[in-house]
Amino acid sequence: MAKKGPTERGKKDLDRIQRGAKREKQKADGALDGRYRVKVVPNKKRTRRPWRKDVEEDP
């Protein structure tokens, strides 16, 4: 059986390889020793309600 080429590999395998390479680069740059903070991406599934002041109604 022939070795699988990049087109025959699954997306998961390629993603795993890319993540591993990115992590190795981050380790080399010192990102994992506590000097850098990761950016926190807000969850888009929840919507924030706008803050309202207490408004007195005129009768």
Coordinates of C-alpha atoms in Angstrom, one line a residue:
M1 CA 0.0 0.0 0.0
A2 CA 1.4 3.4 -1.0
K3 CA 2.0 6.2 1.4
K4 CA -0.9 8.6 1.6
G5 CA -0.4 12.0 0.1
P6 CA -1.5 15.3 1.6
T7 CA -4.8 15.2 -0.4
E8 CA -5.6 11.7 1.0
R9 CA -4.9 12.6 4.6
G10 CA -7.9 13.7 6.6
K11 CA -8.4 17.3 7.7
K12 CA -8.0 16.2 11.3
D13 CA -4.5 14.9 10.6
L14 CA -3.5 18.1 8.9
D15 CA -4.9 20.2 11.6
R16 CA -3.1 18.2 14.2
I17 CA 0.2 18.6 12.4
Q18 CA -0.4 22.4 12.0
R19 CA -1.4 22.8 15.7
G20 CA 1.7 20.9 16.8
A21 CA 4.0 23.1 14.6
K22 CA 2.3 26.2 16.0
R23 CA 2.8 25.0 19.5
E24 CA 6.5 24.2 19.0
K25 CA 7.0 27.7 17.6
Q26 CA 5.2 29.2 20.6
K27 CA 7.4 27.2 22.9
A28 CA 10.5 28.5 21.1
D29 CA 9.3 32.0 21.4
G30 CA 8.6 31.6 25.1
A31 CA 4.9 32.0 25.0
L32 CA 4.2 29.1 27.3
D33 CA 6.5 30.2 30.2
G34 CA 4.0 32.8 31.6
R35 CA 5.2 35.9 29.8
Y36 CA 2.4 36.2 27.4
R37 CA -1.4 36.1 27.9
V38 CA -3.8 34.6 25.4
K39 CA -6.4 36.8 23.9
V40 CA -9.9 36.0 25.3
V41 CA -12.5 35.8 22.6
P42 CA -16.0 36.5 23.9
N43 CA -18.6 33.9 23.4
K44 CA -20.9 34.9 20.6
K45 CA -23.8 32.6 21.6
R46 CA -24.9 34.8 24.4
T47 CA -26.1 38.3 23.8
R48 CA -25.6 41.1 26.3
R49 CA -28.6 43.2 27.2
P50 CA -28.0 46.9 27.2
W51 CA -27.8 48.5 30.6
R52 CA -30.8 50.7 31.3
K53 CA -31.2 53.4 33.8
D54 CA -34.2 53.6 36.0
V55 CA -36.5 56.0 34.2
E56 CA -39.4 57.5 36.0
E57 CA -42.6 57.6 33.9
D58 CA -44.6 60.8 33.8
P59 CA -48.4 60.1 34.4

